[in-house]
Short mmCIF file of C-alpha atoms in Angstrom, two decimals:
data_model
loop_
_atom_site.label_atom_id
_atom_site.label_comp_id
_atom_site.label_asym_id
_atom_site.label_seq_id
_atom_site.Cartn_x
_atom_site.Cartn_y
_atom_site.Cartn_z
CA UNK A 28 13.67 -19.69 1.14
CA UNK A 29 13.50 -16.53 -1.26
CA UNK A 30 16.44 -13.70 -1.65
CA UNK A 31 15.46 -10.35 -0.87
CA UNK A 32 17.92 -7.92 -1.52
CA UNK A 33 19.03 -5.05 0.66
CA UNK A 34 20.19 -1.69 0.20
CA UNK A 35 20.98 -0.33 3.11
CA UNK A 36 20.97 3.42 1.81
CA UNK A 37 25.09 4.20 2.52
CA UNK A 38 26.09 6.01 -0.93
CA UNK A 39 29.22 7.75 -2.03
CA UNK A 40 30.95 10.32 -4.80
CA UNK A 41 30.99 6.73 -6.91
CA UNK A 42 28.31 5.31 -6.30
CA UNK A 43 25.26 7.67 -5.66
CA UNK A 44 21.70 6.97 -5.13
CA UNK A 45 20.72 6.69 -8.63
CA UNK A 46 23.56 3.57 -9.55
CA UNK A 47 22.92 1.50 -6.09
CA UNK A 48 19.71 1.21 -6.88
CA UNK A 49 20.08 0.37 -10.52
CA UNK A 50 22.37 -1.98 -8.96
CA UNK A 51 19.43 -3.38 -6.94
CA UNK A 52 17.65 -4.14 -9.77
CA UNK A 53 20.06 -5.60 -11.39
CA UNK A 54 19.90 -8.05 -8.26
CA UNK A 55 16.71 -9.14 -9.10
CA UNK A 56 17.24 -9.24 -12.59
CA UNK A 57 14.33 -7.03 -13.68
CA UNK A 58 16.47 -6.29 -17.25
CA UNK A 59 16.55 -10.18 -18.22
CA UNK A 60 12.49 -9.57 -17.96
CA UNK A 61 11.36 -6.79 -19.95
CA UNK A 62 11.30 -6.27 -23.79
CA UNK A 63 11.21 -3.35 -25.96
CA UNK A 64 8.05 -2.34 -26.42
CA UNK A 65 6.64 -3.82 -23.04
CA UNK A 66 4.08 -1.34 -21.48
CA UNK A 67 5.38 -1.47 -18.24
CA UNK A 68 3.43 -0.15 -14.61
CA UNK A 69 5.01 1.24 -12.06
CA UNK A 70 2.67 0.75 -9.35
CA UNK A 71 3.03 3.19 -6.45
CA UNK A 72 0.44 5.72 -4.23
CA UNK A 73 1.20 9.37 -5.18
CA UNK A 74 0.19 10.42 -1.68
CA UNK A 75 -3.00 12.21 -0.40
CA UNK A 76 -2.79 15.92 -0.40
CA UNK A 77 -1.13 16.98 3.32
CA UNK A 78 1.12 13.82 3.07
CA UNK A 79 5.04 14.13 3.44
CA UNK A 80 5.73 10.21 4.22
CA UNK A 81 4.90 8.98 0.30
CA UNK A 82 8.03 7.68 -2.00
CA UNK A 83 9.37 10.72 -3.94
CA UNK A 84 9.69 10.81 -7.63
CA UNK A 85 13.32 11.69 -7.33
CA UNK A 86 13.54 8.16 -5.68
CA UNK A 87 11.22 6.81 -8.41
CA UNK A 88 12.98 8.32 -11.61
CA UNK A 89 16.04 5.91 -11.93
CA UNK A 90 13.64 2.87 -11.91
CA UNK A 91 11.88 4.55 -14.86
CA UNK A 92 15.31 5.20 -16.43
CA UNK A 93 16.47 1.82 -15.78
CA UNK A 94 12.85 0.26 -17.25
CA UNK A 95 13.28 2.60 -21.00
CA UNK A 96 16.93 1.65 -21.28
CA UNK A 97 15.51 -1.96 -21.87
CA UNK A 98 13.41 -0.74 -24.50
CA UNK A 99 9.92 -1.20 -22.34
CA UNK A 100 7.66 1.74 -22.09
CA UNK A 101 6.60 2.95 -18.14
CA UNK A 102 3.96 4.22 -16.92
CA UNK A 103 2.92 5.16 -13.14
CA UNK A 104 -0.34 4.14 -12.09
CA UNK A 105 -2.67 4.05 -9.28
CA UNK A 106 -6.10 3.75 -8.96
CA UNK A 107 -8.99 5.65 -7.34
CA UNK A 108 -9.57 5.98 -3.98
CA UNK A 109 -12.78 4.61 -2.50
CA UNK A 110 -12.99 7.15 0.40
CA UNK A 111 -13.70 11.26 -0.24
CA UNK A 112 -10.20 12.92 -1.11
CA UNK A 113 -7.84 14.20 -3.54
CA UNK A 114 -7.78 10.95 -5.38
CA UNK A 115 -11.23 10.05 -6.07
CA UNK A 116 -11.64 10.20 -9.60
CA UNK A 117 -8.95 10.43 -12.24
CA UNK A 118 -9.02 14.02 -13.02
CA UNK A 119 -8.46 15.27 -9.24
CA UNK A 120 -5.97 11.97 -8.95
CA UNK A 121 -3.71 13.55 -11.67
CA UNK A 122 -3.10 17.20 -10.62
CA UNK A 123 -2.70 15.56 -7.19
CA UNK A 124 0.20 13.37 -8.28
CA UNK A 125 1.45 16.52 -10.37
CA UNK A 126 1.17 18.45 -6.94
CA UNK A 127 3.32 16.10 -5.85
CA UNK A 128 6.13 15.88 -8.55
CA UNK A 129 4.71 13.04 -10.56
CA UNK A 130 5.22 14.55 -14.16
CA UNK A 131 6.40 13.09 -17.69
CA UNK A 132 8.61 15.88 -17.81
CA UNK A 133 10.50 15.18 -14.42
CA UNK A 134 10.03 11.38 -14.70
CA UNK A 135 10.18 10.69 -18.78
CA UNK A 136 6.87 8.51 -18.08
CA UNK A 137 3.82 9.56 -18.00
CA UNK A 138 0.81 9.24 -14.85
CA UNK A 139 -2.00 6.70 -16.16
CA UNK A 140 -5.24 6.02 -13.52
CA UNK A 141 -5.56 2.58 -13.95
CA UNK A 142 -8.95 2.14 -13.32
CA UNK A 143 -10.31 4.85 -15.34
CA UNK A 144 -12.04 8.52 -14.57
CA UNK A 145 -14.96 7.33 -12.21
CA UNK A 146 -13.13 3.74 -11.41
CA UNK A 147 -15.50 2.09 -14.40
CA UNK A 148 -12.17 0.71 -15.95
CA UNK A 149 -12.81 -2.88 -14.16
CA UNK A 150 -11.99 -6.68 -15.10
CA UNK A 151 -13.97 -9.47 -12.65
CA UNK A 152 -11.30 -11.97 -12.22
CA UNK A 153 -12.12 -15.13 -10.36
CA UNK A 154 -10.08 -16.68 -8.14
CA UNK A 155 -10.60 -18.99 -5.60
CA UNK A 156 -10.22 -18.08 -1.93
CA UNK A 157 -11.49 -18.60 1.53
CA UNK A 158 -13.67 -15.68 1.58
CA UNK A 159 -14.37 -14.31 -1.97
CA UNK A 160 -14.16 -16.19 -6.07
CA UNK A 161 -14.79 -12.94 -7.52
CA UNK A 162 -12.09 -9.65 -7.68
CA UNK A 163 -12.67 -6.42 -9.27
CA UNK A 164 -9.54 -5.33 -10.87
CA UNK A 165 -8.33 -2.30 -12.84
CA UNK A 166 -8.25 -2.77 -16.28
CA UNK A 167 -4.88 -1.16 -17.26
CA UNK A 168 -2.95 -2.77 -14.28
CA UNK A 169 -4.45 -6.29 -16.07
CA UNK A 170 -2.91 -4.88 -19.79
CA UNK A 171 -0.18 -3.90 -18.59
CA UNK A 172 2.62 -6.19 -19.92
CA UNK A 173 4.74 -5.73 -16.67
CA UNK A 174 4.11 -4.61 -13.62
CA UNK A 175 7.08 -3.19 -10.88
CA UNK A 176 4.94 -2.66 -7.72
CA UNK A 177 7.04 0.37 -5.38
CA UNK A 178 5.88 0.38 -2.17
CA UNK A 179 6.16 2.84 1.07
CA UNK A 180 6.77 0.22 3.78
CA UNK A 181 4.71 2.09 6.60
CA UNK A 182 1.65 1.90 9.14
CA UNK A 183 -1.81 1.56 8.60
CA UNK A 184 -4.48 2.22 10.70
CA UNK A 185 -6.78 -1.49 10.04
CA UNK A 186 -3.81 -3.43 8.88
CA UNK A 187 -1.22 -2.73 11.01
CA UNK A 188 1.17 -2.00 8.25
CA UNK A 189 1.60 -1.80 4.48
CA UNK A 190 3.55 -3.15 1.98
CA UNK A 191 4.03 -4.87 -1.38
CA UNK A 192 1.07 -6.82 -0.60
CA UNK A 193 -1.52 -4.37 0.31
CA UNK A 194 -0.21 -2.24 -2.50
CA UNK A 195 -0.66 -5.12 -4.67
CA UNK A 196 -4.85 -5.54 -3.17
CA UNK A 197 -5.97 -2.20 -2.39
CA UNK A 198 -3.60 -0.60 -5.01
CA UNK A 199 -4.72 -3.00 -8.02
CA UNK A 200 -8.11 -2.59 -7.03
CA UNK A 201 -11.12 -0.28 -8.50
CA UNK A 202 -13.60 1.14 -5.85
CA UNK A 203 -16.01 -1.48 -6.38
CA UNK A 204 -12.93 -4.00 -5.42
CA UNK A 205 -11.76 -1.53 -2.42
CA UNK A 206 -15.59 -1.78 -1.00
CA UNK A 207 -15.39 -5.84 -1.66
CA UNK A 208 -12.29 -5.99 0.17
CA UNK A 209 -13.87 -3.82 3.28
CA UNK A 210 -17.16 -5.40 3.15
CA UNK A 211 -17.99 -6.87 7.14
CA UNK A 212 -16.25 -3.79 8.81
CA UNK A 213 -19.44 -1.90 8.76
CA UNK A 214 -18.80 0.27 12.20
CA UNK A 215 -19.54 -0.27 15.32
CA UNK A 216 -21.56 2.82 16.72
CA UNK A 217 -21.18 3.89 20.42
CA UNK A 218 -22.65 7.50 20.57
CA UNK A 219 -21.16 8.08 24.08
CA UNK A 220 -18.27 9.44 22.52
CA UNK A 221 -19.31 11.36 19.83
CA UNK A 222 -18.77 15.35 19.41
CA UNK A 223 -20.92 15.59 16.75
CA UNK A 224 -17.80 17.24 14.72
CA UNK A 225 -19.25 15.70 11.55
CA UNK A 226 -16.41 14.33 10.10
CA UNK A 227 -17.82 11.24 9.21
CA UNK A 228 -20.54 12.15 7.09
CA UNK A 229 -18.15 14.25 5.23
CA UNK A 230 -16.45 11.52 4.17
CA UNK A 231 -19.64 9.08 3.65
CA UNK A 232 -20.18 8.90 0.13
CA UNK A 233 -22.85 6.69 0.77
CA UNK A 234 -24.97 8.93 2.97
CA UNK A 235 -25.18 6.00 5.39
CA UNK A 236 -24.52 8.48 8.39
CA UNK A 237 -26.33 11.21 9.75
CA UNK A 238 -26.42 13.56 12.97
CA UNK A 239 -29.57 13.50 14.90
CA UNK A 240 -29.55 15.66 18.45
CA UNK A 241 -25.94 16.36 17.56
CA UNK A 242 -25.17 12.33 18.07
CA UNK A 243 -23.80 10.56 15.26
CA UNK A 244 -27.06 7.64 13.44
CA UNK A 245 -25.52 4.86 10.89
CA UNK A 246 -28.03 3.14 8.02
CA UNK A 247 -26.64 0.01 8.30
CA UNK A 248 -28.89 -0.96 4.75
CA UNK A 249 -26.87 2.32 3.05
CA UNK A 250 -23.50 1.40 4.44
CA UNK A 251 -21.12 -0.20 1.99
CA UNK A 252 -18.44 -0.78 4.81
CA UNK A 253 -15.95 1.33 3.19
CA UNK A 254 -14.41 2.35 6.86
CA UNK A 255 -13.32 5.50 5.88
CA UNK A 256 -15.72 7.02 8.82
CA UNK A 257 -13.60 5.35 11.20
CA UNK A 258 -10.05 6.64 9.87
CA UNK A 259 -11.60 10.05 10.39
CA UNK A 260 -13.16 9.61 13.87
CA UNK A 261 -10.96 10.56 16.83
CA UNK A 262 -13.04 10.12 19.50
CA UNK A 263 -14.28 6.63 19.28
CA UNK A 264 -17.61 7.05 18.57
CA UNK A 265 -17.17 4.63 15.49
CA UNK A 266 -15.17 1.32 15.79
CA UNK A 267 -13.94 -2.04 14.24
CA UNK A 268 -15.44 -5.05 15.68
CA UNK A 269 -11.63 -6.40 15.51
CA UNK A 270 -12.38 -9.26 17.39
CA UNK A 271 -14.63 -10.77 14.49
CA UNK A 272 -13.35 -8.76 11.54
CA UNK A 273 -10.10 -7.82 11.71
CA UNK A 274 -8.45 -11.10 10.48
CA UNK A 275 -11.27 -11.79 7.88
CA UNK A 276 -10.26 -7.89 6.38
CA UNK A 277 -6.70 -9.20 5.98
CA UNK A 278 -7.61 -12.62 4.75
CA UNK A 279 -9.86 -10.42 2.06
CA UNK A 280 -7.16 -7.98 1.01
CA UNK A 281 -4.81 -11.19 0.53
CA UNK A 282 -6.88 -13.00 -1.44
CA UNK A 283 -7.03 -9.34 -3.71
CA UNK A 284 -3.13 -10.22 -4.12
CA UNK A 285 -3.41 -13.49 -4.81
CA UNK A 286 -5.71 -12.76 -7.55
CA UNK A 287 -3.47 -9.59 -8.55
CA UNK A 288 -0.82 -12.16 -9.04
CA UNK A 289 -2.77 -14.86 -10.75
CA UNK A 290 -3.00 -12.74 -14.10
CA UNK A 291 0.92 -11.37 -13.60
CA UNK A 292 2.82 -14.85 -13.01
CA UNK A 293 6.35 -13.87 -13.31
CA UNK A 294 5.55 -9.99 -15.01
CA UNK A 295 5.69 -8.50 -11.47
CA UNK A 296 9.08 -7.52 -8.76
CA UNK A 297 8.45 -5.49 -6.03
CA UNK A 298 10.39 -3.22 -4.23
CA UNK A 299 9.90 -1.47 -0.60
CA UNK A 300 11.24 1.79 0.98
CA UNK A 301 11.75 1.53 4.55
CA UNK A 302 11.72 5.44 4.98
CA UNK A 303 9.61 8.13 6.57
CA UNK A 304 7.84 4.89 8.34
CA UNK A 305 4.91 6.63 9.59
CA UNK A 306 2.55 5.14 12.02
CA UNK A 307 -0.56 6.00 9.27
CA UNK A 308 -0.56 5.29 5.54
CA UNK A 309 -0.14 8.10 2.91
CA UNK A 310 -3.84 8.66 2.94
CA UNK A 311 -5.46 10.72 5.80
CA UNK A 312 -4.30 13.92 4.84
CA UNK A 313 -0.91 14.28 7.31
CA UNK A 314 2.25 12.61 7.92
CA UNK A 315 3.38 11.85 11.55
CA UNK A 316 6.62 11.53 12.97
CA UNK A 317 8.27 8.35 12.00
CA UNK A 318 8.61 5.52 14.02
CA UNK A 319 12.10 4.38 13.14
CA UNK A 320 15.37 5.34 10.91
CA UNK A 321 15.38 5.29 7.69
CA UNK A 322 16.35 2.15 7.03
CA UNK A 323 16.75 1.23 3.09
CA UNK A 324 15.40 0.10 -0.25
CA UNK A 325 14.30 -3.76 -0.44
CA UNK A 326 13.33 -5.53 -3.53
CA UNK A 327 12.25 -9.31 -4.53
CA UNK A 328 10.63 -11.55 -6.49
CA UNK A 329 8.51 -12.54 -3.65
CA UNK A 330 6.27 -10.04 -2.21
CA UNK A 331 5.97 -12.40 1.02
CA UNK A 332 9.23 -12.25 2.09
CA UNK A 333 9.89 -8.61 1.26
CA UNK A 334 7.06 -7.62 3.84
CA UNK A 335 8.40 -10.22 6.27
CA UNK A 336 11.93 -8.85 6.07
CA UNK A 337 10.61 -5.15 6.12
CA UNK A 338 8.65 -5.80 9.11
CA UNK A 339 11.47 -7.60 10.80
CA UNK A 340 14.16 -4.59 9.90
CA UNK A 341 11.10 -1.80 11.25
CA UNK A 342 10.64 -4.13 14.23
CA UNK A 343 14.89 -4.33 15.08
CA UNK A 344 15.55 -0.92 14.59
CA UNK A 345 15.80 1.88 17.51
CA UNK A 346 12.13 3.54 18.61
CA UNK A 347 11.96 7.09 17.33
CA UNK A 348 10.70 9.63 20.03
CA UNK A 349 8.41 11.80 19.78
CA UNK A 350 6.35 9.49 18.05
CA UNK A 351 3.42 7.68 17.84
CA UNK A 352 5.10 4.79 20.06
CA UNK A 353 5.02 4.27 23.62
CA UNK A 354 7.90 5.74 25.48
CA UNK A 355 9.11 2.33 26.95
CA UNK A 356 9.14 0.44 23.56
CA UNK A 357 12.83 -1.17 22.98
CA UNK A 358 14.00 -2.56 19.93
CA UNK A 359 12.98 -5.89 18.78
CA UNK A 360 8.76 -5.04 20.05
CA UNK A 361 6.38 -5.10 16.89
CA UNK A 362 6.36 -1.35 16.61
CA UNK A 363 3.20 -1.27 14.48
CA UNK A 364 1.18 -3.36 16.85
CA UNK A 365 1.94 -0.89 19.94
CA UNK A 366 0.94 2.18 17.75
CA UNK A 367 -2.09 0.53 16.86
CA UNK A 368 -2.84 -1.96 19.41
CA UNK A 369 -5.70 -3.78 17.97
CA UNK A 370 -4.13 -4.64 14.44
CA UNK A 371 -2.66 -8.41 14.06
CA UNK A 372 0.10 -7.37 10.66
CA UNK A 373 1.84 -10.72 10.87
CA UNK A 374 -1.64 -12.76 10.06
CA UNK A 375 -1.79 -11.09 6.68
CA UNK A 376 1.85 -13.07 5.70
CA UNK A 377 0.26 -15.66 7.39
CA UNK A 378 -2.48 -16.33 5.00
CA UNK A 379 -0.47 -15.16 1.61
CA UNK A 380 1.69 -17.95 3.13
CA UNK A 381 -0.81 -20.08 2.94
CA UNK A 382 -2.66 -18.81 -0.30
CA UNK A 383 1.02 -19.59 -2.28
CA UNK A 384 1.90 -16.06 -2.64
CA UNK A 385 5.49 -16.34 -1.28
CA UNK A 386 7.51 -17.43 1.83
CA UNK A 387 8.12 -15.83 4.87
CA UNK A 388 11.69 -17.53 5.03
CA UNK A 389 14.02 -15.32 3.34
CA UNK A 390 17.90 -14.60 2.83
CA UNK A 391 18.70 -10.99 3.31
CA UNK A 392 21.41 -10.24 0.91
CA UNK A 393 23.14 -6.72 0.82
CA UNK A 394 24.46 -5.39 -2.51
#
């Protein structure tokens, strides 16, 4: 059984935000772990331009304090986003985190893409897995000394929801190793339902779609099963074959963690914030209305068990309305399953489970 410790946000005139959650990592004893000198990553998504859900660098800045009063050197890092945005090379990915308050001179620690201007920063790293033996990882995130991996404990569209662990896969992971991780979900086309918007080629980098007599056409030779056509498509017109891919994208993305984790055995914690938990992750471009309280700031050794116990505190809490959430959900329902039916969450921490990467019994211990 692992410890995951809980902060349940409740703050006063003695203790504000800043010393609980020093306090917090105290609990996991993230000083005892770093040296001076250590170049230290703070791993965390700076948030697609439009997005309002993302962790703020105000709730960032005392884990960067915390990490230079023992001497180590931070950094925040992400890497490049396989999908067209504000993120998809290093120089737009750094005046978007600036956009967004990630600074040096707010923070005292400076914004470092991981995986290099056009994501050619990569290590292969082989581990062994069900579905792949070979992970493309970003380079920096692999020198890194140390790595703290922040998370916003949210909703995602193919995954049901996101964590520690998908920030550790599709976080750690250059656009080569975002594209491995996708590879199978190729759409599924059904031109009945398509407006012909365009949306989806817009976001093709790989020119694999096209219009013809206003219907969308897919390439399935150009396609690199990226998905990001289907995050953009609201009519239906392109679709996940869940009932043969779904679980084999999660198995995937674990096995990303898993090898993550292989090159930082015991140089990573992790910690989640279970606030603004939006249906969507912090990449379409928006932020809808959350789907429960804010709730607090978790952090363990085992990324396993933090998801479970996120997932479990999301799932117990009161329904927000309006929301993305049907109006007769009551607590205790999986809450990302009924805003996006076809996702299966919980079979991602069943297969870390089983991969070694943590356990999904945990004590919940407040501070």
């Amino acid at each position: 059984m692992s410890k995951v410790y809980f902060w349940n946000l409740r703050a006063s005139r003695k203790m504000p935000y800043d010393l609980r959650l020093k306090k917090l990592l105290k609990k996991i004893d993230l000083g005892s772990m770093l040296e001076p000198g250590m170049l230290t990553a703070v791993k965390i998504h700076f948030g697609e331009g439009g997005t309002t859900g993302f962790v703020s660098p105000l709730w960032v800045r005392p884990v960067v304090e915390f990490i230079k009063k023992t001497g180590a050197r931070p950094f925040l890092t992400d890497t490049n986003t396989l999908y067209v945005g504000n993120r998809g090379e290093a120089v737009s990915h750094h005046m978007q985190a600036a956009l967004h308050g990630f600074d040096p001179s707010v923070l005292g620690a400076p914004v470092i893409i991981a995986d290099g201007l056009r994501s050619n920063n990569q290590r292969k790293v082989q581990f062994q897995g069900k579905h792949l033996s070979d992970f493309f990882l970003a380079g920096d995130i692999l020198d890194a000394d140390f790595m703290v991996n922040v998370s916003h404990f949210k909703g995602h569209e193919l995954s049901g929801f996101g964590g520690a662990l998908k920030n550790l896969a599709m976080g750690c992971a250059t656009r080569q190793g975002k594209m491995h991780q996708h590879s199978g979900l190729a759409p599924r086309v059904d031109d009945s339902h398509c407006q012909g918007c365009g949306l989806c080629m817009q976001v093709c980098a790989s020119g694999a779609l096209t219009l013809v007599d206003e219907k969308v056409r897919m390439d399935p030779e150009k396609c690199v099963g990226c998905a990001a056509c289907i995050l953009v498509c609201k009519t239906g017109a392109l679709q996940i074959n869940w009932e043969t891919e779904g679980n084999a994208f999660l198995e995937r993305m674990m096995e990303y963690s898993a090898a993550v984790l292989s090159r930082k055995k015991d140089k990573c914690v992790h910690i989640n914030y279970i606030f603004n938990v939006t249906p969507d992750c912090d990449c379409p471009g928006f932020s809808d209305a959350p789907l429960c309280p804010d709730l607090g700031v978790l952090a363990s050794l085992d990324p396993v068990a933090l998801d479970r116990a996120c997932l479990d505190l999301v799932n117990q809490a009161q329904p927000l309305h309006p929301s993305a959430l049907p109006k007769d959900i009551t607590p205790g329902q999986d809450k990302f399953t009924a805003a996006h039916p076809k996702t299966n969450g919980s079979h991602a921490l069943d297969y870390a489970h089983d991969l070694g990467l943590g356990s999904q019994s945990y004590e919940l211990a407040g501070i």
